[in-house]
């Protein structure tokens, strides 16, 4: 009997210790098993279009954010998609499409999220929600070596190439920005625009700064100007009616910001 009591009190002490540890590791949990219960809850209550999957829509011609390596989509956003999916207990699956098809894919439920170096804008916010931002970016100008275009002011009267439906397209097309281009040529992706520039069909390309650096690296004869034309934030697009998924993504993103995971992904591709 004495032995039994001792055993019981040890057991009780152990349970209390576990309980205390559980409380300490999560400020929202009221009980010992709160931490575990919470994680399970996140994985099971998030609804996606296909059970167990997180389908991300992108345009994989936007190095270093998303691009093809053989048959695989790689890059910053690909790694972010994998990391978020893992935290949500889901498997990431990519859908590669035209950039201007991404938001329609998200609103129609064909994809769960749009993850494509996508800038938060008022216009897009009318159709989708955006997660917290994960990158600061801006538009840059690419020209051929020896071009007389040295700044945004010199785009005046020129034929400028952009990727269709992007903020670069918006910037050069909007007369309010005072760019005054002769015409805007819209391409499916940056590499196509760069090719057109190399063959003198257009005078300049306006595209996001990091992809601009990669395009210049990948094709001889092009240079990127230092000037940043805009200040933009990238975020993940989520359907307006799926706020649970939005919250879960924001939770995963903030964890990745805090533990350095996000920075490690960015460093891998941006400071290479
Ligand atoms: N950041 C730009 C936009 O959101 C371009 C994105 C892209 O081409 N993938 O419009």
XYZ file of C-alpha atoms and ligand atoms in Angstrom:
282
model
C 0.000 0.000 0.000
C 2.801 2.344 0.889
C 4.591 1.548 -2.374
C 1.431 2.215 -4.358
C 0.937 5.657 -2.784
C 4.504 6.608 -3.554
C 3.986 5.535 -7.162
C 0.783 7.537 -7.385
C 2.359 10.667 -6.011
C 5.256 10.357 -8.419
C 2.797 9.975 -11.249
C 0.861 13.009 -10.066
C 4.018 15.105 -9.799
C 5.013 14.012 -13.284
C 1.647 14.950 -14.726
C 1.802 18.372 -13.089
C 5.278 18.939 -14.493
C 4.127 18.010 -17.980
C 1.154 20.253 -17.543
C 3.331 23.173 -16.515
C 5.687 22.613 -19.448
C 2.736 22.539 -21.835
C 1.384 25.831 -20.486
C 4.761 27.490 -20.675
C 5.336 26.660 -24.331
C 2.094 28.113 -25.585
C 0.418 31.164 -24.142
C -2.957 30.412 -25.712
C -3.335 26.879 -24.319
C -5.166 26.391 -21.050
C -4.116 22.786 -20.502
C -1.038 20.628 -20.698
C -1.854 19.100 -24.044
C -2.838 22.480 -25.515
C 0.195 22.787 -27.743
C -0.304 19.469 -29.486
C -4.051 19.850 -29.731
C -3.605 23.243 -31.372
C -1.257 21.960 -34.070
C -3.621 19.128 -34.956
C -6.495 21.547 -35.091
C -4.682 23.821 -37.570
C -3.953 20.901 -39.902
C -7.444 19.485 -39.799
C -9.590 22.628 -39.969
C -7.867 24.270 -42.932
C -9.932 23.538 -46.012
C -8.222 23.278 -49.356
C -9.615 22.448 -52.786
C -8.153 18.924 -52.691
C -7.875 17.140 -49.383
C -4.331 17.007 -48.063
C -2.992 19.349 -50.744
C -2.024 22.989 -50.969
C -2.275 23.933 -54.623
C -0.258 27.025 -55.455
C -0.737 28.881 -58.709
C 2.288 30.564 -60.220
C 4.014 31.601 -63.425
C 7.308 29.729 -63.408
C 9.293 32.121 -65.590
C 10.207 34.574 -62.873
C 13.653 33.617 -61.614
C 14.642 33.738 -58.742
C 11.083 33.475 -57.344
C 9.828 30.626 -59.544
C 11.439 29.032 -62.569
C 11.906 25.668 -64.218
C 14.788 23.372 -63.511
C 14.112 20.431 -65.798
C 10.497 19.514 -65.069
C 10.525 21.000 -61.586
C 9.419 24.432 -60.446
C 12.106 25.779 -58.120
C 12.901 29.122 -56.482
C 12.052 31.239 -53.457
C 8.283 30.826 -53.761
C 8.590 27.070 -54.372
C 10.499 26.706 -51.105
C 8.033 28.944 -49.275
C 5.129 26.847 -50.631
C 6.787 23.630 -49.444
C 7.569 25.060 -46.005
C 4.056 26.444 -45.448
C 2.415 23.246 -46.691
C 4.552 21.160 -44.321
C 3.572 23.354 -41.364
C -0.093 22.931 -42.276
C 0.242 19.173 -42.649
C -0.377 19.439 -46.404
C 1.493 18.596 -49.562
C 2.371 21.467 -51.906
C 1.352 21.027 -55.539
C 2.182 23.629 -58.162
C -0.033 24.795 -61.050
C 1.997 26.672 -63.636
C 0.016 29.245 -65.665
C 0.060 32.725 -67.207
C 0.556 35.403 -64.582
C -2.813 37.039 -65.277
C -4.579 33.664 -64.766
C -3.387 33.304 -61.173
C -5.986 35.444 -59.378
C -8.873 33.914 -61.378
C -7.504 30.450 -60.431
C -7.603 31.432 -56.755
C -11.069 32.996 -56.847
C -12.513 30.002 -58.735
C -10.948 27.458 -56.345
C -8.764 25.864 -59.029
C -5.834 26.790 -56.790
C -5.709 27.449 -53.052
C -3.163 30.237 -53.187
C -1.369 32.506 -55.624
C 2.347 32.559 -54.848
C 4.171 34.309 -57.645
C 6.240 37.269 -56.508
C 2.840 38.916 -56.476
C 2.548 42.503 -55.338
C -0.260 43.584 -53.026
C -2.424 46.152 -54.825
C -5.756 47.850 -54.204
C -7.152 46.410 -57.404
C -6.195 42.817 -56.523
C -7.534 43.270 -52.998
C -10.992 43.672 -54.515
C -10.809 40.017 -55.607
C -8.552 38.216 -53.124
C -7.093 38.564 -49.646
C -3.355 38.851 -49.198
C -1.229 37.300 -46.466
C 1.310 39.328 -44.517
C 4.067 40.456 -46.848
C 7.273 38.458 -47.225
C 9.464 40.531 -49.570
C 10.030 44.184 -50.447
C 10.478 44.761 -54.162
C 10.286 47.384 -56.894
C 10.241 47.839 -60.654
C 13.501 48.190 -62.561
C 14.466 49.051 -66.135
C 16.480 46.770 -68.413
C 18.057 48.080 -71.619
C 20.555 46.915 -74.198
C 24.167 47.813 -73.515
C 24.927 51.254 -74.945
C 21.280 52.363 -74.884
C 20.539 56.085 -74.557
C 17.970 55.243 -71.847
C 19.646 56.062 -68.518
C 16.631 56.682 -66.257
C 12.828 56.445 -66.070
C 12.522 59.916 -67.656
C 14.247 58.570 -70.785
C 11.442 56.040 -71.319
C 9.480 58.959 -72.746
C 8.542 58.219 -76.362
C 10.010 54.693 -76.232
C 8.555 51.239 -76.849
C 8.588 49.453 -73.517
C 8.081 45.734 -72.873
C 6.403 44.346 -69.762
C 4.891 41.126 -68.496
C 1.148 41.240 -69.094
C -1.020 42.070 -66.084
C 1.858 42.886 -63.744
C 2.574 45.979 -61.708
C 5.281 46.778 -64.270
C 2.547 46.798 -66.933
C 0.456 49.040 -64.703
C 3.341 51.418 -64.064
C 4.232 52.096 -67.695
C 0.611 52.031 -68.892
C -0.658 54.522 -66.316
C -0.294 58.027 -67.722
C -0.558 59.412 -64.205
C 2.994 58.166 -63.601
C 4.189 60.592 -66.276
C 6.331 58.026 -68.085
C 4.857 58.957 -71.476
C 5.972 55.866 -73.399
C 5.223 55.622 -77.135
C 3.688 52.180 -76.648
C 3.618 49.198 -74.312
C 4.379 45.701 -75.600
C 2.912 42.992 -73.377
C 4.621 39.598 -73.101
C 3.750 36.315 -71.360
C 6.899 36.480 -69.296
C 10.153 38.327 -68.655
C 12.435 36.073 -70.746
C 10.230 36.671 -73.830
C 10.425 40.437 -73.243
C 14.206 40.235 -72.807
C 14.494 38.309 -76.089
C 12.536 41.003 -77.878
C 14.848 43.649 -76.406
C 17.929 41.765 -77.612
C 16.551 41.716 -81.144
C 15.776 45.478 -81.035
C 12.011 45.093 -81.305
C 11.554 47.132 -78.139
C 13.692 49.785 -76.394
C 13.445 48.707 -72.733
C 11.808 46.235 -70.349
C 10.243 47.198 -67.017
C 10.107 44.287 -64.571
C 10.648 43.513 -60.865
C 14.198 44.187 -59.670
C 15.430 40.696 -58.718
C 14.033 39.023 -61.873
C 15.616 41.935 -63.800
C 19.016 41.015 -62.324
C 18.556 37.374 -63.346
C 17.472 38.273 -66.892
C 20.613 40.393 -67.282
C 22.766 37.601 -65.828
C 21.209 35.071 -68.179
C 21.454 37.055 -71.417
C 24.563 38.782 -72.584
C 24.186 42.317 -73.905
C 21.581 43.533 -71.425
C 22.016 45.853 -68.441
C 19.786 46.769 -65.533
C 19.604 50.413 -64.476
C 20.045 51.160 -60.752
C 16.879 53.222 -60.370
C 13.891 51.654 -58.587
C 10.649 52.937 -60.093
C 8.260 51.707 -57.409
C 8.124 50.337 -53.909
C 6.103 47.089 -53.650
C 5.392 44.273 -51.227
C 4.973 40.630 -52.197
C 2.363 38.509 -50.453
C 0.354 35.327 -50.941
C -3.116 35.605 -52.505
C -5.917 33.593 -50.852
C -9.629 33.342 -51.739
C -11.733 35.844 -49.794
C -13.949 33.138 -48.319
C -11.081 31.061 -46.929
C -9.979 33.150 -43.965
C -8.967 30.012 -42.040
C -6.361 29.276 -44.689
C -5.272 32.924 -44.654
C -4.790 32.801 -40.861
C -2.910 29.500 -41.058
C -0.618 30.907 -43.767
C 0.052 34.028 -41.709
C 0.864 31.809 -38.729
C 3.315 29.760 -40.803
C 4.870 32.904 -42.293
C 5.391 34.547 -38.927
C 7.015 31.378 -37.617
C 9.315 31.395 -40.657
C 10.167 35.053 -40.083
C 10.925 34.468 -36.409
C 13.042 31.331 -36.754
C 15.088 32.631 -39.699
C 13.680 30.069 -42.161
C 12.406 32.755 -44.530
C 15.670 34.695 -44.466
C 17.616 31.512 -45.204
C 15.479 30.882 -48.303
C 15.914 34.483 -49.493
C 19.680 34.411 -48.905
C 20.002 31.189 -50.869
C 18.593 32.814 -54.009
C 19.201 36.539 -53.649
C 22.806 36.725 -52.479
C 24.171 33.990 -54.669
N 5.321 41.751 -58.782
C 4.706 41.851 -60.066
C 3.211 41.811 -59.905
O 2.714 41.372 -58.916
C 5.171 40.799 -61.052
C 4.918 39.392 -60.620
C 5.267 38.347 -61.662
O 5.492 38.633 -62.819
N 5.324 37.110 -61.280
O 2.485 42.189 -60.744
